[in-house]
XYZ file of C-alpha atoms in Angstrom:
770
model
C -51.059 -56.948 25.925
C -47.490 -56.053 24.948
C -45.797 -53.513 27.248
C -48.422 -54.015 29.967
C -47.054 -56.237 32.718
C -46.719 -56.639 36.460
C -43.690 -55.156 38.137
C -43.125 -58.530 39.813
C -41.707 -59.758 36.478
C -38.647 -57.575 37.172
C -37.827 -57.224 33.487
C -36.346 -53.732 33.936
C -34.672 -51.957 36.827
C -32.005 -49.505 37.913
C -29.579 -48.834 40.766
C -29.595 -45.526 42.620
C -27.965 -44.124 45.755
C -30.248 -41.067 45.830
C -33.724 -41.041 47.330
C -36.806 -41.266 45.108
C -37.579 -38.092 43.198
C -39.930 -37.295 40.299
C -37.162 -36.878 37.708
C -35.932 -40.471 38.124
C -39.380 -42.056 38.405
C -38.906 -43.676 34.990
C -41.437 -46.460 35.594
C -39.257 -49.524 35.342
C -40.094 -52.618 37.425
C -37.600 -52.641 40.286
C -35.066 -50.380 41.958
C -31.794 -51.434 43.560
C -31.349 -48.988 46.423
C -27.583 -48.526 46.630
C -25.564 -48.509 49.853
C -26.223 -49.465 53.478
C -25.914 -46.143 55.293
C -28.389 -44.773 57.851
C -30.710 -43.424 55.136
C -31.155 -46.838 53.497
C -34.359 -47.977 55.286
C -36.162 -44.741 54.401
C -34.996 -44.922 50.783
C -36.268 -48.501 50.581
C -39.621 -47.449 52.061
C -40.037 -44.530 49.651
C -39.412 -46.586 46.497
C -41.764 -49.292 47.763
C -44.395 -46.624 48.391
C -44.059 -45.589 44.747
C -44.862 -49.119 43.576
C -41.409 -50.500 42.786
C -40.076 -53.916 43.722
C -37.066 -52.998 45.870
C -33.652 -54.679 45.982
C -30.432 -53.565 47.683
C -27.040 -53.238 45.983
C -23.658 -52.558 47.510
C -20.024 -53.228 46.648
C -18.358 -56.427 47.760
C -14.789 -55.375 46.989
C -15.054 -51.689 47.915
C -17.471 -49.329 49.640
C -17.963 -46.905 52.513
C -16.644 -49.399 55.046
C -14.475 -47.088 57.139
C -15.954 -48.398 60.412
C -14.454 -51.785 59.526
C -11.126 -50.398 58.305
C -10.492 -48.242 61.370
C -11.658 -50.739 63.985
C -14.975 -49.199 65.066
C -16.681 -52.466 64.162
C -14.565 -54.940 66.172
C -11.721 -52.992 67.743
C -9.185 -54.114 65.107
C -7.612 -52.064 62.345
C -8.196 -53.841 59.020
C -6.149 -51.748 56.621
C -3.876 -54.749 56.140
C -6.739 -56.246 54.099
C -6.489 -53.494 51.513
C -5.238 -54.731 48.162
C -1.634 -53.605 47.719
C 0.810 -53.490 44.812
C 4.464 -54.526 44.829
C 5.563 -51.018 45.821
C 3.470 -51.060 49.011
C 0.757 -48.760 47.667
C -2.877 -49.336 48.564
C -5.132 -49.925 45.558
C -8.123 -47.636 46.083
C -11.477 -46.780 44.583
C -11.511 -43.447 46.423
C -10.339 -41.722 49.608
C -10.501 -44.228 52.465
C -12.112 -46.694 50.039
C -9.591 -49.427 49.248
C -10.234 -52.544 47.221
C -10.338 -55.355 49.764
C -8.480 -58.628 49.997
C -11.520 -60.223 51.622
C -10.923 -62.070 54.883
C -13.540 -64.094 56.740
C -13.869 -61.145 59.141
C -14.806 -58.887 56.216
C -17.474 -61.352 55.091
C -18.866 -61.436 58.647
C -18.870 -57.622 58.770
C -20.768 -57.288 55.486
C -23.233 -59.957 56.554
C -24.024 -58.056 59.749
C -24.440 -54.743 57.926
C -26.644 -56.287 55.248
C -29.042 -57.713 57.792
C -30.382 -54.158 58.118
C -31.415 -54.314 54.459
C -33.197 -57.601 55.047
C -34.881 -55.981 58.050
C -35.979 -53.124 55.785
C -37.813 -55.618 53.588
C -35.765 -55.788 50.387
C -36.574 -58.758 48.181
C -33.072 -59.303 46.798
C -29.451 -58.378 47.430
C -26.823 -57.547 44.830
C -23.147 -57.726 45.811
C -21.450 -55.950 42.960
C -18.030 -56.178 41.387
C -15.966 -58.886 43.128
C -12.683 -57.433 41.903
C -9.082 -58.212 42.760
C -6.569 -56.262 40.694
C -3.899 -58.227 38.862
C -1.234 -55.841 40.182
C -2.296 -56.621 43.774
C -1.522 -59.635 45.938
C 1.121 -58.130 48.249
C -0.800 -57.184 51.397
C -0.232 -58.892 54.739
C -3.755 -60.309 54.754
C -3.290 -61.817 51.312
C 0.017 -63.370 52.308
C -1.770 -65.055 55.223
C -4.456 -66.385 52.878
C -1.768 -67.757 50.555
C -0.143 -69.679 53.407
C -3.469 -71.187 54.490
C -4.630 -72.038 50.973
C -1.413 -73.495 49.523
C 0.173 -74.619 52.811
C 3.427 -72.943 51.830
C 4.919 -69.471 52.337
C 3.704 -66.682 50.055
C 5.628 -66.005 46.860
C 5.629 -62.552 45.272
C 3.574 -62.535 42.055
C 6.373 -60.869 40.098
C 8.873 -63.564 41.063
C 7.835 -66.348 38.665
C 5.164 -67.605 36.286
C 4.086 -70.187 38.844
C 3.742 -67.614 41.582
C 1.679 -65.232 39.479
C -0.686 -67.963 38.302
C -1.175 -69.368 41.818
C -1.698 -65.904 43.308
C -4.304 -65.137 40.655
C -6.249 -68.347 41.290
C -6.305 -67.528 44.990
C -7.685 -64.044 44.305
C -10.647 -65.517 42.452
C -11.202 -68.089 45.196
C -11.306 -65.443 47.939
C -14.182 -63.596 46.299
C -16.064 -66.819 45.514
C -15.700 -67.730 49.205
C -16.940 -64.324 50.335
C -19.941 -64.356 48.019
C -20.916 -67.840 49.121
C -20.558 -66.965 52.829
C -22.631 -63.769 52.641
C -25.306 -65.199 50.370
C -25.898 -68.315 52.438
C -25.884 -66.452 55.764
C -28.347 -63.785 54.663
C -30.693 -66.217 52.958
C -30.846 -68.191 56.200
C -31.439 -64.978 58.181
C -34.294 -63.822 55.934
C -36.010 -67.184 56.069
C -35.664 -67.797 59.803
C -36.453 -64.243 60.921
C -39.103 -63.248 58.379
C -40.163 -66.412 56.547
C -38.978 -64.718 53.358
C -36.975 -66.300 50.560
C -34.269 -63.760 49.803
C -32.624 -63.740 46.375
C -28.919 -63.058 45.908
C -27.284 -61.719 42.743
C -23.806 -60.701 41.574
C -23.479 -57.675 39.267
C -20.138 -58.130 37.493
C -18.232 -56.912 34.486
C -17.908 -59.395 31.665
C -15.137 -61.959 31.622
C -13.833 -60.228 28.495
C -13.664 -56.821 30.140
C -12.027 -58.075 33.308
C -9.478 -59.865 31.149
C -8.799 -56.636 29.246
C -8.618 -54.495 32.376
C -6.558 -57.087 34.296
C -9.021 -57.559 37.136
C -9.434 -61.030 38.624
C -12.917 -62.215 39.554
C -14.610 -65.620 39.949
C -16.887 -65.100 36.897
C -17.719 -68.604 35.593
C -16.849 -70.184 38.950
C -19.879 -68.440 40.477
C -22.205 -70.698 38.479
C -21.636 -73.527 40.932
C -22.465 -71.495 44.073
C -25.948 -72.432 45.337
C -26.285 -69.031 47.045
C -26.127 -67.176 43.729
C -29.462 -66.731 41.923
C -28.080 -64.828 38.957
C -26.122 -61.839 37.693
C -26.172 -58.410 36.176
C -23.899 -58.164 33.144
C -22.203 -54.829 33.752
C -21.543 -54.009 30.121
C -21.710 -50.381 29.049
C -19.912 -47.732 27.036
C -17.079 -47.527 29.565
C -16.227 -51.210 29.152
C -17.074 -51.650 25.481
C -15.148 -48.642 24.201
C -11.923 -50.236 25.498
C -9.690 -50.235 22.431
C -8.599 -53.350 20.597
C -6.544 -53.973 17.455
C -8.052 -55.112 14.168
C -6.084 -55.276 10.907
C -3.292 -53.277 12.525
C -5.492 -50.391 13.743
C -5.907 -49.504 17.422
C -9.424 -48.194 17.896
C -12.577 -48.126 20.030
C -15.109 -50.603 18.622
C -18.031 -50.199 20.975
C -20.671 -52.238 19.144
C -18.464 -55.231 18.363
C -16.928 -55.355 21.840
C -20.349 -55.021 23.483
C -21.743 -57.826 21.312
C -18.947 -60.112 22.505
C -19.224 -58.952 26.124
C -22.950 -59.643 26.303
C -22.292 -62.914 24.503
C -19.958 -64.281 27.163
C -22.298 -63.140 29.940
C -25.289 -65.044 28.575
C -23.134 -68.157 28.933
C -23.034 -67.705 32.718
C -26.699 -68.663 33.026
C -27.168 -70.901 30.006
C -28.860 -74.104 31.117
C -28.928 -73.081 34.807
C -32.333 -71.436 35.233
C -30.587 -68.487 36.882
C -31.419 -64.869 36.028
C -29.304 -62.534 33.907
C -29.935 -58.826 33.493
C -28.026 -56.967 30.757
C -26.988 -53.457 31.808
C -26.799 -50.350 29.624
C -25.666 -46.860 30.633
C -26.996 -43.773 28.786
C -23.777 -41.976 29.707
C -20.704 -43.526 31.364
C -18.325 -43.042 34.283
C -16.026 -40.639 32.436
C -17.789 -37.240 32.655
C -15.688 -35.541 29.970
C -17.656 -36.716 26.933
C -20.447 -34.857 25.153
C -24.106 -35.874 25.062
C -23.655 -36.749 21.391
C -20.854 -39.170 22.281
C -22.916 -40.716 25.072
C -25.934 -41.187 22.806
C -23.897 -42.699 19.972
C -22.234 -45.256 22.225
C -25.356 -45.999 24.281
C -27.234 -47.055 21.164
C -24.301 -49.251 20.128
C -24.450 -51.153 23.412
C -28.263 -51.267 23.538
C -28.531 -52.715 20.026
C -25.712 -55.181 20.752
C -27.552 -56.441 23.838
C -30.792 -56.979 21.919
C -28.959 -59.254 19.467
C -28.840 -61.898 22.236
C -32.458 -63.104 22.270
C -32.217 -65.598 25.135
C -31.897 -62.722 27.639
C -34.889 -60.405 28.151
C -34.124 -58.748 31.518
C -32.288 -55.422 31.662
C -30.777 -52.938 34.074
C -31.827 -49.922 32.073
C -29.606 -47.393 33.821
C -27.112 -47.158 36.655
C -27.476 -43.860 38.502
C -30.442 -42.255 36.647
C -30.026 -39.114 38.736
C -26.637 -38.409 37.153
C -28.216 -38.938 33.719
C -31.382 -36.857 34.053
C -29.971 -34.217 36.424
C -26.407 -34.235 35.122
C -24.558 -31.555 33.174
C -21.874 -32.734 30.722
C -19.090 -32.557 29.721
C -17.432 -31.869 33.055
C -13.837 -32.174 34.176
C -13.025 -35.555 35.726
C -12.009 -35.320 39.362
C -12.150 -37.672 42.339
C -12.601 -41.456 42.551
C -10.501 -42.431 39.595
C -11.895 -39.676 37.418
C -15.546 -40.744 37.723
C -16.707 -37.834 39.913
C -16.997 -34.608 37.876
C -15.779 -31.251 39.118
C -15.953 -28.140 36.902
C -18.008 -27.673 33.771
C -16.143 -27.912 30.490
C -16.847 -25.911 27.343
C -20.337 -26.638 26.003
C -21.580 -28.287 29.201
C -25.372 -28.664 29.285
C -28.174 -30.735 30.721
C -29.567 -33.753 28.899
C -31.172 -32.788 25.557
C -34.997 -33.233 25.770
C -35.006 -35.500 22.700
C -32.441 -37.837 24.290
C -34.414 -37.906 27.557
C -37.542 -38.961 25.657
C -35.628 -41.577 23.663
C -34.172 -43.076 26.857
C -37.605 -43.365 28.434
C -38.868 -44.989 25.233
C -36.006 -47.484 25.359
C -36.792 -48.239 29.018
C -40.311 -49.299 28.028
C -39.082 -51.076 24.880
C -36.789 -53.298 26.949
C -39.866 -54.451 28.844
C -41.266 -55.942 25.624
C -38.311 -58.156 24.730
C -39.617 -61.433 26.141
C -40.189 -62.660 22.587
C -40.127 -66.410 22.012
C -39.850 -66.230 18.219
C -36.591 -64.977 16.740
C -34.319 -65.633 13.808
C -31.037 -64.222 12.494
C -30.672 -63.075 8.906
C -27.896 -64.792 6.980
C -25.710 -67.570 8.369
C -27.066 -69.180 11.519
C -24.148 -71.563 11.996
C -23.263 -71.845 15.675
C -19.648 -70.646 15.889
C -18.041 -70.048 19.275
C -14.665 -68.910 20.587
C -13.663 -70.562 23.825
C -12.948 -68.480 26.935
C -12.209 -69.439 30.522
C -11.687 -67.868 33.934
C -8.115 -69.141 33.627
C -7.493 -66.360 31.113
C -7.630 -63.941 34.047
C -4.784 -65.763 35.768
C -2.206 -65.093 33.057
C -2.936 -61.563 31.892
C 0.488 -60.189 32.731
C 3.955 -61.581 33.113
C 6.328 -61.718 36.055
C 9.736 -60.071 35.787
C 12.064 -61.386 33.108
C 9.552 -62.274 30.347
C 9.455 -58.801 28.793
C 12.444 -56.484 29.098
C 12.070 -53.661 31.590
C 12.609 -51.081 28.822
C 9.743 -52.436 26.695
C 7.185 -53.053 29.453
C 4.418 -50.443 29.302
C 5.771 -48.338 26.424
C 3.628 -50.102 23.842
C 0.505 -49.727 26.010
C 1.083 -45.967 26.220
C 1.620 -45.683 22.471
C -1.597 -47.592 21.718
C -3.580 -45.506 24.214
C -2.397 -42.323 22.491
C -3.436 -43.704 19.102
C -6.853 -44.688 20.456
C -7.411 -41.168 21.802
C -6.460 -39.604 18.480
C -8.815 -41.946 16.624
C -11.610 -41.104 19.083
C -11.144 -37.414 18.349
C -11.727 -38.113 14.661
C -8.140 -38.154 13.425
C -7.312 -40.832 10.872
C -4.098 -42.199 12.294
C -4.572 -45.728 10.972
C -1.283 -45.366 9.082
C 0.618 -44.584 12.286
C -1.123 -47.489 13.970
C -0.119 -49.962 11.264
C 3.492 -48.755 11.467
C 3.460 -49.467 15.198
C 1.953 -52.923 14.591
C 4.647 -53.693 12.007
C 7.197 -53.214 14.785
C 5.151 -55.503 17.048
C 5.011 -58.138 14.312
C 8.764 -58.158 13.771
C 10.105 -57.778 17.310
C 9.616 -60.758 19.635
C 9.906 -58.644 22.786
C 7.355 -56.088 21.549
C 4.997 -58.871 20.534
C 5.203 -60.435 23.993
C 4.405 -57.044 25.528
C 1.510 -56.707 23.071
C 0.042 -59.992 24.307
C -0.173 -58.717 27.895
C -1.625 -55.354 26.845
C -5.188 -54.246 27.517
C -6.115 -54.816 23.870
C -6.202 -58.584 24.655
C -5.035 -59.487 21.129
C -5.166 -63.264 21.470
C -8.952 -63.227 21.827
C -9.840 -60.256 19.639
C -7.470 -61.492 16.961
C -9.671 -64.570 16.553
C -13.024 -62.801 17.060
C -12.905 -59.520 15.124
C -12.097 -60.764 11.604
C -15.161 -63.041 11.772
C -17.601 -60.691 13.482
C -16.679 -57.749 11.257
C -17.686 -59.800 8.207
C -21.083 -60.805 9.522
C -20.398 -64.081 11.343
C -22.221 -63.833 14.725
C -19.428 -65.561 16.628
C -19.962 -65.883 20.383
C -17.593 -66.430 23.286
C -18.213 -69.781 25.007
C -17.155 -70.855 28.504
C -14.763 -73.782 28.148
C -15.208 -74.889 31.768
C -18.952 -75.422 31.270
C -18.321 -78.476 29.113
C -17.854 -80.492 32.290
C -20.585 -78.696 34.254
C -23.568 -79.273 31.951
C -24.308 -82.172 29.610
C -24.971 -80.934 26.099
C -23.550 -77.459 26.797
C -21.918 -77.347 23.345
C -24.992 -78.658 21.496
C -25.827 -75.186 20.111
C -22.444 -74.984 18.402
C -21.222 -76.726 15.268
C -17.809 -75.048 15.204
C -15.613 -74.043 18.140
C -12.398 -72.029 17.966
C -9.783 -72.695 20.632
C -6.331 -71.569 21.643
C -4.482 -72.466 24.813
C -2.149 -69.518 24.271
C -4.303 -67.339 26.573
C -6.361 -69.831 28.618
C -5.582 -73.166 30.233
C -7.882 -76.143 30.872
C -8.111 -76.595 34.613
C -8.037 -80.405 34.381
C -7.568 -83.099 31.721
C -11.264 -83.994 31.738
C -11.910 -80.697 29.921
C -9.855 -81.991 26.990
C -11.514 -85.383 27.226
C -14.981 -83.827 27.003
C -13.906 -81.543 24.159
C -12.472 -84.470 22.212
C -15.709 -86.417 22.744
C -17.685 -83.470 21.334
C -15.488 -83.404 18.228
C -15.692 -87.159 17.698
C -19.480 -87.006 17.869
C -19.560 -84.584 14.930
C -18.255 -81.190 16.031
C -15.648 -79.092 14.231
C -12.733 -77.717 16.245
C -10.390 -74.989 15.036
C -7.176 -74.899 17.058
C -4.927 -71.846 16.665
C -1.677 -71.777 18.627
C 2.064 -72.250 18.364
C 2.987 -73.219 21.926
C 4.791 -69.921 22.555
C 2.834 -68.838 25.634
C 5.232 -68.722 28.609
C 2.438 -69.955 30.896
C 2.685 -73.398 29.299
C 5.709 -73.759 31.580
C 3.849 -73.398 34.900
C 3.413 -76.442 37.112
C 0.267 -77.632 35.336
C -1.361 -81.035 35.156
C -0.212 -81.388 31.537
C 3.535 -81.237 32.177
C 3.677 -83.598 35.150
C 5.173 -87.054 34.503
C 2.956 -90.093 35.047
C 5.101 -92.476 37.190
C 2.787 -95.466 36.754
C 3.314 -95.447 32.987
C 6.744 -93.850 32.798
C 5.234 -91.304 30.466
C 6.711 -87.820 30.356
C 4.414 -84.808 30.625
C 3.138 -82.807 27.662
C 4.762 -79.585 26.480
C 1.422 -77.793 26.646
C -2.252 -78.776 27.106
C -2.948 -78.790 23.353
C -0.660 -81.835 22.969
C -2.856 -83.781 25.370
C -5.959 -82.655 23.444
C -4.486 -83.728 20.110
C -3.638 -87.121 21.582
C -7.244 -87.500 22.782
C -8.333 -86.690 19.225
C -6.077 -89.379 17.757
C -3.626 -86.924 16.207
C 0.098 -86.535 16.685
C 1.164 -84.350 19.596
C 2.315 -81.605 17.218
C 0.249 -81.831 14.032
C 1.156 -79.753 11.001
C -1.234 -77.090 9.688
C -4.203 -78.747 8.061
C -7.620 -80.354 8.373
C -7.934 -83.720 10.123
C -10.749 -86.172 10.758
C -11.529 -87.232 14.324
C -14.392 -89.709 14.588
C -17.412 -88.049 12.986
C -15.861 -84.618 13.436
C -13.010 -82.522 12.116
C -10.048 -80.592 13.496
C -8.413 -77.666 11.737
C -4.939 -76.887 13.088
C -3.134 -73.605 12.498
C 0.262 -73.275 14.189
C 0.103 -69.544 14.760
C -0.032 -67.321 17.829
C -3.614 -65.953 17.629
C -2.568 -62.423 18.577
C -0.872 -62.147 15.180
C -4.309 -62.210 13.519
C -4.743 -58.637 14.821
C -1.751 -57.235 13.061
C -2.361 -57.183 9.312
C -5.255 -57.251 6.815
C -3.453 -60.095 5.024
C -3.604 -62.435 8.031
C -7.202 -61.420 8.793
C -8.180 -62.274 5.211
C -6.367 -65.610 5.332
C -8.159 -66.458 8.576
C -11.568 -65.526 7.156
C -11.095 -67.600 4.035
C -9.871 -70.607 6.016
C -13.038 -70.415 8.146
C -15.264 -69.805 5.135
C -13.882 -72.900 3.414
C -14.210 -74.945 6.583
C -17.842 -73.904 7.040
C -18.551 -74.667 3.379
C -17.273 -78.233 3.912
C -19.944 -78.526 6.592
C -22.651 -77.257 4.248
C -22.794 -73.630 5.467
C -22.390 -70.697 3.089
C -20.924 -67.738 4.959
C -21.603 -64.706 2.784
C -19.340 -61.865 3.825
C -21.376 -58.873 4.979
C -20.974 -55.965 7.367
C -24.294 -56.368 9.163
C -25.873 -58.395 11.946
C -29.669 -58.534 11.943
C -32.055 -60.268 14.329
C -35.821 -60.511 13.864
C -37.158 -60.745 17.417
C -40.935 -61.010 17.600
C -42.230 -57.914 15.752
C -38.865 -56.132 16.063
C -36.011 -55.914 13.582
C -32.698 -55.161 15.323
C -29.789 -54.456 13.004
C -26.307 -52.989 13.072
C -23.925 -52.309 10.201
C -20.261 -52.314 11.120
C -17.537 -50.137 9.658
C -13.977 -50.986 8.520
C -15.110 -53.307 5.762
C -12.978 -53.556 2.638
C -13.839 -54.268 -0.961
C -17.477 -55.048 -1.702
C -18.712 -54.968 1.872
C -17.360 -51.432 2.316
C -19.865 -50.310 -0.330
C -22.854 -52.179 1.096
C -26.033 -50.359 2.074
C -28.532 -52.550 3.880
C -32.143 -51.737 3.071
C -35.281 -52.905 4.868
C -38.541 -52.495 2.979
C -42.005 -52.875 4.439
C -44.150 -50.914 6.882
C -42.272 -49.998 10.036
C -42.220 -47.784 13.094
C -38.732 -46.377 13.725
C -38.201 -47.141 17.408
C -35.161 -44.861 17.642
C -37.229 -41.788 16.822
C -39.159 -40.176 19.663
C -42.493 -40.340 17.851
C -41.944 -43.842 16.388
C -42.181 -42.341 12.918
C -43.798 -44.496 10.230
C -41.511 -45.438 7.343
C -41.604 -47.862 4.420
C -37.868 -48.104 3.890
C -34.847 -47.960 6.152
C -31.319 -47.763 4.729
C -28.289 -48.465 6.890
C -24.776 -47.520 5.858
C -21.569 -48.373 7.701
C -21.543 -47.610 11.436
C -25.334 -47.249 11.647
C -27.933 -49.243 13.545
C -31.693 -49.446 13.895
C -34.598 -50.936 15.798
C -37.772 -51.242 13.753
C -41.281 -52.406 14.598
C -42.519 -54.542 11.696
C -46.278 -54.140 11.218
C -46.443 -57.263 9.052
C -45.998 -59.249 12.284
C -49.287 -58.013 13.791
C -51.708 -58.460 10.916
C -55.240 -58.843 12.242
C -54.362 -57.230 15.590
C -56.559 -54.210 16.376
C -55.173 -53.268 19.792
C -51.430 -53.077 20.348
C -49.006 -50.643 21.964
C -46.300 -49.975 19.368
C -44.087 -47.678 21.407
C -44.305 -45.488 24.499
C -42.115 -43.239 26.632
C -44.581 -43.496 29.537
C -45.503 -46.736 31.258
C -48.932 -47.986 30.250
C -50.606 -49.723 33.192
C -53.839 -50.574 31.395
C -55.532 -50.203 28.033
C -59.189 -51.229 28.065
C -61.812 -51.152 25.326
C -65.167 -49.604 26.057
C -67.821 -52.329 26.201
C -69.954 -50.539 23.623
C -66.990 -50.183 21.238
C -67.083 -46.386 21.301
C -63.590 -45.859 22.667
C -61.058 -46.875 25.287
C -59.518 -45.963 28.628
C -55.858 -46.183 29.619
C -53.678 -45.334 32.597
C -50.162 -44.051 31.992
C -47.334 -42.477 33.981
C -43.920 -41.031 33.139
C -41.039 -39.286 34.879
C -41.223 -35.562 35.517
C -40.701 -32.910 32.833
C -40.709 -35.352 29.962
C -42.072 -34.884 26.449
C -44.100 -38.115 26.216
C -45.108 -39.965 23.042
C -47.274 -43.071 22.712
C -48.119 -44.810 19.441
C -50.966 -47.308 19.738
C -52.756 -49.420 17.163
C -56.509 -48.928 17.452
C -59.466 -50.147 15.356
C -60.590 -46.579 14.573
C -59.252 -43.024 14.699
C -59.804 -41.011 17.864
C -62.220 -38.091 17.456
C -61.958 -36.698 20.976
C -59.942 -37.288 24.110
C -59.984 -36.387 27.810
C -57.070 -36.793 30.230
C -57.108 -36.255 33.976
C -54.192 -36.407 36.418
C -54.143 -37.730 40.009
C -55.333 -34.379 41.367
C -58.296 -34.139 38.999
C -56.694 -31.599 36.654
C -57.317 -31.793 32.940
C -54.128 -32.397 30.956
C -53.911 -31.502 27.262
C -53.023 -34.484 25.050
C -52.355 -34.096 21.338
C -53.282 -36.944 19.008
C -52.970 -37.742 15.319
C -54.046 -40.727 13.194
C -51.872 -42.666 10.740
C -54.182 -44.535 8.405
C -51.854 -47.132 6.848
C -50.701 -48.550 10.198
C -54.022 -47.864 11.995
C -52.120 -46.161 14.788
C -52.804 -43.096 16.893
C -49.890 -40.995 18.107
C -50.430 -39.321 21.483
C -48.224 -36.593 22.967
C -48.272 -34.737 26.274
C -45.955 -33.028 28.776
C -45.461 -35.151 31.898
C -45.494 -33.811 35.453
C -44.924 -37.271 37.009
C -48.637 -37.743 37.580
C -50.576 -40.827 36.600
C -53.017 -39.919 33.823
C -56.382 -41.468 33.140
C -56.907 -41.020 29.418
C -60.271 -41.654 27.764
C -60.505 -41.708 23.991
C -63.627 -41.733 21.860
C -64.060 -43.028 18.301
């Protein structure tokens, strides 16, 4: 029966550094005990005792590793392995917690420490956040790695385009090496010492977020590591509220960014058989927001994640103790502002209604393994190509942007974002700033390297905002998996922010087009990184052929076009190529360019037989659930749209799963509905619950039922269950034999009974009689 499952399925889980306690006993499937200190074995034991599957998570780029840093581990001081910027400053996550430039010795150290977790009996390990900051690459340890890897003396990243690109590639390699070393060593240890097959996962921010935040990580390169069994997509409010620019306005766009973030992460496991959990956070790392802000943004990310139906595993909360025991807003303090200090005005504990909703969502996520799903509207597969190589060119060395301009634009956009977040309409000021960016070459170049990542969002936002469910696609996978692009009819590409790592990428892409695909290429060749020592600009001595000016010229040649085609639509075999000689970041700057882009794509899709009707909503019907979000910032007709669902539904975002016949969504609203038309003829079905239901059994004589349920402590619990008849009496008993009052009420049209009780973190045996 829906919702009732074995914990071994590991559909839902959380990470927690605290020991088990009743308030965080939210009845998911597994727990990732965080950290490898002396208390770890007991914490593992306690969660196992409570019935959870237990994993272990710890940081791979930072953590409480002072015994390694100060030489207690091997007699050597390892502070030279701290990531360091050009001014000689250590890049830290907290006091005595630097981000590491991982040497082999560090991998050996972590392997030894993690053996204690294997000894404690964990079933899986998670090495989170392999992160090397773009501004790093100056430490002594890194300089040694550069010499060994490239067989030449280290070059400062700020000294040239070549140096920065090569340094960045090395950063990604170092973490791929470390992950592979640790994973293989510990898997061997678990199997030889305990006869246990240990699983190994990498929780990581999305490729989009790392590109925005200028953090280098292996990302797509991890797919090829045999030691890696899967990932957690660390997407949450803190990543998805990162501002971008759309139609000249700098603003947080949490839902749209989350949709794209989750989209690129599903590509990491597509066709591999590896596991992907999508993460959500009911609050976020910044403690200075209100509960209303947290709730608003949490639902944006949760709904966005559910619009990707091929993933049905979720990390339902990092740090539940800070959610259910926390008081917010609080003043940001230590560890980069993530550790709160003093209470701010209006600080309070989690509202009871939000606590119930979160526990309902936790159980809802366990019912998302639905094999039947369909999108409303256009189902055309449209993708925008991304690559790990985008991480390698996120900022420029000295001399590309003038010293006076560097950073000033970023500060101005951050100030505008903050004002917009506080509710001020400063879109006019934002458009004035973007007019300057549009006209001034130096400002535009600085804009390209800003955290708004305009080259990608310029191509994505105008389409997504008007109802086209465009998805990021990993370019490098075209040579890893046959048929990787088969789900897509149209792909959008620009080499102005990514580079193909080898010419066979272009060859495979050209073959896809010639077999019937449609490629949209947007770019003007202005990216300075075209000038690095790449495969495309090297002469071919055997033929006497000069190199190409940029990798798009090689691609066009493979497609049978001229090296520099004019704007237009071209045939290539059975496929088509649309060329637009424009830097894609410019699509961010004005409504006029966004409109032109949309209409070009609409016309192109129409040529292929697809009618893209502009709309502000994305809706997925996933099993019995309707998941829908309506976006804001529409103009003209779509700004006036109200999307209405009619039928018989349970509103899954209300604590009591209220029964409604109509749901209207205006701009910036979202919903999750249970559609009763999908369960016609079904007499027994859990519709929604904020407690875990372990069993629901009919009485053999048909006079009633028995069920076992459990919820976290001090929770107002609701369960709505479809039954063949109304309940006339009920009895509930906890683990200690005490009678627990349970309210119940019948809803005739849906044939559902709504139960409510106050939880004390005891398992209840509930018997109902018809």
